[in-house]
Amino acid sequence: MQILNEKANQNSGRKQRIIDCDVHVAPKNAEEIRKYLDPRWRTQFSLRGRDLYHHPMNVNRTDSVPPGGGGPGSNPEFLREQLVHEYGIDYAILLPRPFSNPMPNANYATAICSAYNEWQADTWLRDYNYDEVFRGSILVSTQDPEGSVRQIERWAGHSQFVQVLSDSGSRAPYGQKIYYPIFEACEHYGLPFAIHAGADGIGINTQPTIGYPTHYIEWGTLHSISYQSHLVSLLIEGVFERFPKLKVVLVEGGVAWLPTLLWRLDQLYERFAEEVPWLHRKPSEYMRDHVRLTSQPIERPDKDRDLVKKLEFMDAEHILMFASDYPHWDFDSPKHAFPKLPDRMRQRIFFENAKELYKLK
């Protein structure tokens, strides 16, 4: 893999500005979250036991455990050392992972999100954010639309929260009307709705594949199935006609599948447009105005030119945003994630697209 246009940057004398759109932070221990929970939920809460597929070694980088204790992503100074300072990150978009979407008790799920949001606001967005490099995500559980709206209303005025976040695992595709109150609130407050891989087929959530895969490698390969399901649903159900200012971010679902999916969808739309009369454009034509994808885990073919061509097919210059997925095992370094890219495409993927979406400087 080639270092990202290093020579071009040296010749221009300018540092490539970078916004990392997928940085996972975590509490040092369960007590950090419990203290924000209503007393009736505290004894139930644990940081473990809400996942189905486990990495056979460890989901986190072996070097990401802070030397002073705590888990990966729990120490702000160690995170700065390994990510922000190492790679010159201008902004890190934080995505804590409560994994509350699988829970059948919607009230408990929202209570966990509420506690995580308070914890995030008090720590990473206030006490730890002296250099203002961190930006947060308002966590919601989509099985509780009313509770999700309350969380959005509560935190939308906080200048350091830049998006609303939930799991790809859900009870139904996100284009269905049960989720419209969440999208209405996102649109009203100008906050993108981000979907992160996880919680599929667990608890109350539907499994997007045919049955349950056996191995972690299968599950990891098939991440994109959830995203394809949600994206087609959002496009065909007319969510972007109903909410014309809504933006949706697909985080950690891969990217190479997108062009062929849209080709197929547009082809079928030409034949079945009368079935969805609320659409006024081809499905693919909503993408630039409404959808963004993050780059990690980016698929790397043997020939770099094949990836560049794929990025051109998917309009990456306007819809793709860089993400490292720190501190996970499949971390993508800004220096090595991409082959040599056209200057304009590189600039927009690594900085401009996220800057515009999240209204950053």
Short mmCIF file of C-alpha atoms in Angstrom, two decimals:
data_model
loop_
_atom_site.label_atom_id
_atom_site.label_comp_id
_atom_site.label_asym_id
_atom_site.label_seq_id
_atom_site.Cartn_x
_atom_site.Cartn_y
_atom_site.Cartn_z
CA MET A 1 0.00 0.00 0.00
CA GLN A 2 1.19 3.50 -0.74
CA ILE A 3 1.45 6.36 1.68
CA LEU A 4 -1.35 8.82 0.96
CA ASN A 5 -0.06 11.22 -1.69
CA GLU A 6 2.84 12.03 0.62
CA LYS A 7 4.98 13.58 -2.11
CA ALA A 8 2.15 15.78 -3.33
CA ASN A 9 1.57 17.09 0.18
CA GLN A 10 5.27 17.79 0.68
CA ASN A 11 5.49 19.66 -2.62
CA SER A 12 2.48 21.80 -1.80
CA GLY A 13 3.77 22.56 1.69
CA ARG A 14 0.35 21.86 3.16
CA LYS A 15 -0.63 19.20 5.66
CA GLN A 16 -3.58 17.09 4.65
CA ARG A 17 -6.32 17.96 7.11
CA ILE A 18 -8.16 14.91 8.45
CA ILE A 19 -11.49 14.27 10.12
CA ASP A 20 -11.75 10.73 11.48
CA CYS A 21 -15.42 9.78 11.37
CA ASP A 22 -15.30 6.55 13.39
CA VAL A 23 -13.44 6.69 16.70
CA HIS A 24 -14.67 4.39 19.45
CA VAL A 25 -14.42 5.55 23.03
CA ALA A 26 -15.50 3.61 26.09
CA PRO A 27 -15.95 4.06 29.83
CA LYS A 28 -13.10 2.89 32.04
CA ASN A 29 -15.54 0.67 33.91
CA ALA A 30 -19.26 0.03 34.30
CA GLU A 31 -19.50 2.36 37.27
CA GLU A 32 -18.80 5.35 35.02
CA ILE A 33 -22.12 4.64 33.30
CA ARG A 34 -24.06 3.32 36.31
CA LYS A 35 -23.82 6.61 38.14
CA TYR A 36 -25.82 8.26 35.35
CA LEU A 37 -28.52 5.56 35.36
CA ASP A 38 -31.79 5.78 37.24
CA PRO A 39 -31.37 3.64 40.41
CA ARG A 40 -33.89 1.05 39.20
CA TRP A 41 -31.60 0.13 36.29
CA ARG A 42 -28.21 0.19 37.98
CA THR A 43 -28.06 -3.40 39.17
CA GLN A 44 -28.99 -4.68 35.69
CA PHE A 45 -26.31 -2.80 33.80
CA SER A 46 -23.11 -4.44 32.55
CA LEU A 47 -20.56 -3.56 29.90
CA ARG A 48 -20.60 -7.15 28.65
CA GLY A 49 -23.01 -9.74 27.34
CA ARG A 50 -24.75 -7.80 24.54
CA ASP A 51 -23.01 -9.32 21.52
CA LEU A 52 -23.37 -12.51 19.49
CA TYR A 53 -20.27 -12.79 17.29
CA HIS A 54 -16.90 -12.42 18.97
CA HIS A 55 -13.54 -11.91 17.33
CA PRO A 56 -11.56 -15.13 17.97
CA MET A 57 -8.59 -13.11 19.23
CA ASN A 58 -9.77 -9.65 20.26
CA VAL A 59 -11.78 -6.97 18.52
CA ASN A 60 -9.29 -4.31 19.65
CA ARG A 61 -5.71 -3.64 18.62
CA THR A 62 -3.28 -5.38 20.96
CA ASP A 63 -1.43 -2.11 21.54
CA SER A 64 -4.55 -0.07 22.36
CA VAL A 65 -4.79 -0.90 26.07
CA PRO A 66 -3.75 2.21 28.04
CA PRO A 67 -0.63 1.64 30.17
CA GLY A 68 -2.34 3.11 33.23
CA GLY A 69 -5.30 0.73 33.13
CA GLY A 70 -8.76 0.79 31.60
CA GLY A 71 -9.87 -0.66 28.29
CA PRO A 72 -9.10 0.45 24.73
CA GLY A 73 -10.58 3.85 23.96
CA SER A 74 -11.00 4.79 27.61
CA ASN A 75 -7.98 7.06 28.13
CA PRO A 76 -8.12 10.39 26.26
CA GLU A 77 -4.39 11.11 26.43
CA PHE A 78 -3.46 7.66 25.18
CA LEU A 79 -5.99 8.05 22.36
CA ARG A 80 -4.45 11.40 21.48
CA GLU A 81 -1.00 9.80 21.43
CA GLN A 82 -1.99 6.85 19.24
CA LEU A 83 -4.41 8.59 16.90
CA VAL A 84 -4.70 12.37 17.05
CA HIS A 85 -1.02 13.26 17.34
CA GLU A 86 0.32 10.27 15.43
CA TYR A 87 -1.72 11.07 12.32
CA GLY A 88 -2.50 14.77 12.68
CA ILE A 89 -6.24 14.31 13.17
CA ASP A 90 -8.10 17.65 13.20
CA TYR A 91 -11.37 16.24 14.55
CA ALA A 92 -12.29 12.84 15.94
CA ILE A 93 -15.98 11.94 15.68
CA LEU A 94 -16.72 9.78 18.73
CA LEU A 95 -18.96 6.73 18.52
CA PRO A 96 -19.48 5.06 21.91
CA ARG A 97 -21.17 1.66 21.62
CA PRO A 98 -23.86 0.90 24.24
CA PHE A 99 -25.39 -1.94 22.14
CA SER A 100 -28.86 -1.16 23.43
CA ASN A 101 -30.83 -1.84 20.23
CA PRO A 102 -31.30 -5.59 20.91
CA MET A 103 -33.05 -5.05 24.24
CA PRO A 104 -36.76 -5.97 24.44
CA ASN A 105 -37.28 -3.44 27.24
CA ALA A 106 -37.29 -0.19 25.27
CA ASN A 107 -37.32 1.93 28.43
CA TYR A 108 -34.14 0.27 29.69
CA ALA A 109 -32.52 0.67 26.26
CA THR A 110 -33.19 4.40 26.23
CA ALA A 111 -32.03 4.71 29.83
CA ILE A 112 -28.68 3.24 28.82
CA CYS A 113 -28.40 5.66 25.90
CA SER A 114 -29.29 8.54 28.19
CA ALA A 115 -26.56 7.53 30.65
CA TYR A 116 -23.98 7.19 27.88
CA ASN A 117 -24.93 10.60 26.50
CA GLU A 118 -24.49 12.26 29.90
CA TRP A 119 -21.20 10.45 30.44
CA GLN A 120 -19.99 11.47 26.99
CA ALA A 121 -20.98 15.11 27.55
CA ASP A 122 -19.28 15.30 30.96
CA THR A 123 -16.06 13.52 30.00
CA TRP A 124 -15.03 13.39 26.34
CA LEU A 125 -16.86 16.54 25.31
CA ARG A 126 -16.01 18.64 28.37
CA ASP A 127 -13.33 17.42 30.78
CA TYR A 128 -11.20 15.71 28.12
CA ASN A 129 -11.84 18.15 25.27
CA TYR A 130 -9.47 21.00 26.09
CA ASP A 131 -8.25 21.11 22.48
CA GLU A 132 -11.78 20.69 21.05
CA VAL A 133 -10.68 17.80 18.84
CA PHE A 134 -13.55 15.55 19.97
CA ARG A 135 -17.10 15.67 18.64
CA GLY A 136 -19.82 13.40 19.97
CA SER A 137 -22.78 11.33 18.83
CA ILE A 138 -26.21 11.40 20.48
CA LEU A 139 -26.96 7.73 21.13
CA VAL A 140 -30.50 6.46 20.60
CA SER A 141 -32.27 3.09 20.65
CA THR A 142 -34.50 2.87 17.62
CA GLN A 143 -36.95 0.42 19.19
CA ASP A 144 -38.05 3.41 21.28
CA PRO A 145 -38.75 6.26 18.83
CA GLU A 146 -40.32 8.48 21.49
CA GLY A 147 -37.38 8.01 23.82
CA SER A 148 -35.00 8.63 20.94
CA VAL A 149 -36.70 11.93 20.18
CA ARG A 150 -36.36 12.97 23.82
CA GLN A 151 -32.62 12.29 23.69
CA ILE A 152 -32.26 14.29 20.49
CA GLU A 153 -34.24 17.20 21.92
CA ARG A 154 -32.18 17.12 25.10
CA TRP A 155 -28.76 17.19 23.44
CA ALA A 156 -29.30 18.91 20.09
CA GLY A 157 -28.33 22.28 21.54
CA HIS A 158 -24.97 20.99 22.78
CA SER A 159 -22.35 22.36 20.39
CA GLN A 160 -20.09 19.30 20.61
CA PHE A 161 -22.71 16.72 19.55
CA VAL A 162 -22.73 16.53 15.74
CA GLN A 163 -24.92 13.54 14.87
CA VAL A 164 -27.44 10.99 16.13
CA LEU A 165 -26.21 7.39 16.27
CA SER A 166 -27.76 3.94 16.40
CA ASP A 167 -26.97 0.35 15.40
CA SER A 168 -27.48 -1.36 12.06
CA GLY A 169 -29.27 -4.08 14.01
CA SER A 170 -32.98 -3.23 14.18
CA ARG A 171 -36.44 -4.76 14.13
CA ALA A 172 -37.24 -3.40 10.66
CA PRO A 173 -35.52 -1.60 7.78
CA TYR A 174 -34.99 2.05 8.66
CA GLY A 175 -37.12 3.38 5.83
CA GLN A 176 -40.31 2.21 7.53
CA LYS A 177 -42.55 4.78 9.15
CA ILE A 178 -42.05 3.61 12.73
CA TYR A 179 -38.74 5.50 12.60
CA TYR A 180 -40.12 8.73 11.13
CA PRO A 181 -40.27 10.56 14.49
CA ILE A 182 -36.52 10.05 14.84
CA PHE A 183 -35.86 11.37 11.34
CA GLU A 184 -38.19 14.30 11.90
CA ALA A 185 -36.22 15.30 14.99
CA CYS A 186 -32.89 14.85 13.19
CA GLU A 187 -34.06 17.04 10.33
CA HIS A 188 -35.50 19.67 12.68
CA TYR A 189 -32.22 20.05 14.55
CA GLY A 190 -29.98 19.62 11.51
CA LEU A 191 -28.33 16.46 12.80
CA PRO A 192 -27.31 13.55 10.54
CA PHE A 193 -28.59 10.09 11.48
CA ALA A 194 -25.65 7.67 11.61
CA ILE A 195 -25.93 3.89 11.45
CA HIS A 196 -23.04 1.82 12.82
CA ALA A 197 -22.51 -1.89 12.27
CA GLY A 198 -23.62 -4.08 15.15
CA ALA A 199 -26.43 -5.79 17.06
CA ASP A 200 -27.81 -7.55 13.97
CA GLY A 201 -29.73 -10.72 14.80
CA ILE A 202 -29.34 -10.20 18.54
CA GLY A 203 -32.23 -9.94 21.00
CA ILE A 204 -35.25 -8.43 19.27
CA ASN A 205 -33.36 -7.55 16.09
CA THR A 206 -33.81 -9.19 12.71
CA GLN A 207 -30.93 -11.18 11.20
CA PRO A 208 -30.29 -9.72 7.71
CA THR A 209 -28.72 -12.89 6.34
CA ILE A 210 -30.34 -16.27 5.61
CA GLY A 211 -30.27 -17.69 9.11
CA TYR A 212 -27.32 -17.18 11.45
CA PRO A 213 -23.73 -17.38 10.19
CA THR A 214 -21.48 -19.71 12.15
CA HIS A 215 -18.24 -17.77 12.25
CA TYR A 216 -16.98 -14.27 12.92
CA ILE A 217 -15.40 -14.15 9.45
CA GLU A 218 -18.82 -14.74 7.87
CA TRP A 219 -20.48 -12.10 10.02
CA GLY A 220 -17.72 -9.58 9.28
CA THR A 221 -17.88 -10.21 5.55
CA LEU A 222 -21.65 -9.78 5.53
CA HIS A 223 -21.76 -6.44 7.37
CA SER A 224 -22.80 -4.78 4.16
CA ILE A 225 -26.06 -6.75 3.92
CA SER A 226 -27.61 -4.69 6.72
CA TYR A 227 -26.53 -1.46 5.07
CA GLN A 228 -27.90 -2.48 1.72
CA SER A 229 -31.23 -3.34 3.35
CA HIS A 230 -31.44 -0.04 5.21
CA LEU A 231 -30.31 2.05 2.25
CA VAL A 232 -32.75 0.49 -0.22
CA SER A 233 -35.53 0.94 2.34
CA LEU A 234 -34.66 4.60 2.96
CA LEU A 235 -34.55 5.32 -0.76
CA ILE A 236 -37.63 3.38 -1.86
CA GLU A 237 -39.89 4.27 1.08
CA GLY A 238 -39.40 7.92 0.17
CA VAL A 239 -37.75 9.01 3.41
CA PHE A 240 -35.75 11.70 1.61
CA GLU A 241 -38.87 13.07 -0.06
CA ARG A 242 -40.64 13.24 3.29
CA PHE A 243 -37.57 14.68 5.04
CA PRO A 244 -35.79 16.68 2.32
CA LYS A 245 -33.04 18.00 4.61
CA LEU A 246 -32.22 14.68 6.30
CA LYS A 247 -28.70 13.25 6.02
CA VAL A 248 -27.86 9.60 6.77
CA VAL A 249 -24.36 8.25 7.45
CA LEU A 250 -23.50 4.58 6.90
CA VAL A 251 -20.57 3.79 9.21
CA GLU A 252 -18.31 0.73 8.91
CA GLY A 253 -20.27 -1.15 6.28
CA GLY A 254 -17.76 -1.12 3.45
CA VAL A 255 -18.13 0.79 0.20
CA ALA A 256 -17.44 -1.41 -2.84
CA TRP A 257 -20.97 -2.81 -2.91
CA LEU A 258 -22.60 0.57 -3.46
CA PRO A 259 -22.28 1.16 -7.24
CA THR A 260 -23.69 -2.20 -8.30
CA LEU A 261 -26.53 -1.96 -5.79
CA LEU A 262 -27.55 1.42 -7.17
CA TRP A 263 -27.24 0.24 -10.76
CA ARG A 264 -29.62 -2.60 -9.99
CA LEU A 265 -31.99 -0.38 -8.03
CA ASP A 266 -32.17 2.24 -10.77
CA GLN A 267 -32.78 -0.45 -13.37
CA LEU A 268 -35.73 -1.85 -11.42
CA TYR A 269 -37.06 1.63 -10.68
CA GLU A 270 -37.37 2.28 -14.41
CA ARG A 271 -39.68 -0.73 -14.63
CA PHE A 272 -41.62 -0.32 -11.39
CA ALA A 273 -41.76 3.44 -10.83
CA GLU A 274 -45.55 3.29 -10.59
CA GLU A 275 -45.19 1.20 -7.42
CA VAL A 276 -43.42 4.09 -5.67
CA PRO A 277 -45.03 7.24 -7.10
CA TRP A 278 -43.69 9.37 -4.24
CA LEU A 279 -40.18 9.20 -5.73
CA HIS A 280 -39.36 12.07 -8.07
CA ARG A 281 -35.86 10.95 -9.00
CA LYS A 282 -33.97 7.76 -9.65
CA PRO A 283 -32.92 6.21 -6.32
CA SER A 284 -29.24 6.87 -7.04
CA GLU A 285 -29.93 10.57 -7.55
CA TYR A 286 -30.79 11.01 -3.86
CA MET A 287 -27.36 9.85 -2.74
CA ARG A 288 -25.30 13.03 -3.08
CA ASP A 289 -27.90 15.14 -1.28
CA HIS A 290 -28.71 12.71 1.53
CA VAL A 291 -26.26 9.85 2.14
CA ARG A 292 -22.64 9.60 3.28
CA LEU A 293 -20.49 6.52 3.83
CA THR A 294 -17.36 6.12 5.91
CA SER A 295 -14.35 4.44 4.38
CA GLN A 296 -13.40 1.77 6.91
CA PRO A 297 -13.34 -1.18 6.25
CA ILE A 298 -12.46 -0.28 2.69
CA GLU A 299 -12.12 -3.16 0.27
CA ARG A 300 -8.66 -3.28 -1.35
CA PRO A 301 -8.36 -5.16 -4.66
CA ASP A 302 -4.96 -6.33 -5.88
CA LYS A 303 -4.72 -3.46 -8.34
CA ASP A 304 -4.96 0.05 -6.89
CA ARG A 305 -6.45 1.44 -10.07
CA ASP A 306 -9.44 -0.87 -9.63
CA LEU A 307 -10.24 0.73 -6.27
CA VAL A 308 -9.86 4.24 -7.68
CA LYS A 309 -12.25 3.34 -10.48
CA LYS A 310 -14.73 1.96 -7.95
CA LEU A 311 -14.50 5.19 -5.95
CA GLU A 312 -15.25 7.16 -9.10
CA PHE A 313 -18.26 4.94 -9.82
CA MET A 314 -19.69 5.58 -6.34
CA ASP A 315 -19.14 9.37 -6.44
CA ALA A 316 -16.71 9.09 -3.52
CA GLU A 317 -15.58 12.67 -4.04
CA HIS A 318 -18.95 13.81 -2.70
CA ILE A 319 -20.22 11.02 -0.42
CA LEU A 320 -17.25 9.22 1.18
CA MET A 321 -15.62 10.25 4.48
CA PHE A 322 -12.44 8.88 6.03
CA ALA A 323 -12.70 6.66 9.10
CA SER A 324 -10.03 4.72 11.01
CA ASP A 325 -12.22 2.62 13.36
CA TYR A 326 -9.73 3.18 16.18
CA PRO A 327 -9.01 1.20 18.38
CA HIS A 328 -10.25 -1.93 16.59
CA TRP A 329 -8.09 -4.64 15.04
CA ASP A 330 -8.94 -3.59 11.47
CA PHE A 331 -7.86 0.01 12.06
CA ASP A 332 -7.21 1.94 8.84
CA SER A 333 -4.25 4.28 9.02
CA PRO A 334 -4.74 7.57 7.16
CA LYS A 335 -1.33 6.93 5.62
CA HIS A 336 -2.13 3.54 4.15
CA ALA A 337 -5.91 3.17 3.79
CA PHE A 338 -5.98 4.43 0.20
CA PRO A 339 -3.77 4.22 -2.86
CA LYS A 340 -2.72 7.45 -4.55
CA LEU A 341 -5.89 9.42 -5.22
CA PRO A 342 -6.66 12.44 -7.38
CA ASP A 343 -5.97 15.52 -5.26
CA ARG A 344 -9.55 16.77 -5.21
CA MET A 345 -10.95 13.36 -4.29
CA ARG A 346 -8.36 12.92 -1.53
CA GLN A 347 -9.11 16.32 -0.02
CA ARG A 348 -12.85 15.75 0.05
CA ILE A 349 -12.67 12.21 1.44
CA PHE A 350 -10.27 13.08 4.22
CA PHE A 351 -11.69 16.45 5.23
CA GLU A 352 -14.16 18.45 3.18
CA ASN A 353 -17.09 16.02 3.09
CA ALA A 354 -17.12 15.59 6.87
CA LYS A 355 -16.46 19.28 7.45
CA GLU A 356 -19.56 20.16 5.44
CA LEU A 357 -21.74 17.45 6.97
CA TYR A 358 -20.83 18.20 10.59
CA LYS A 359 -20.48 21.97 10.13
CA LEU A 360 -16.89 22.07 11.34
CA LYS A 361 -14.20 24.67 10.70
#
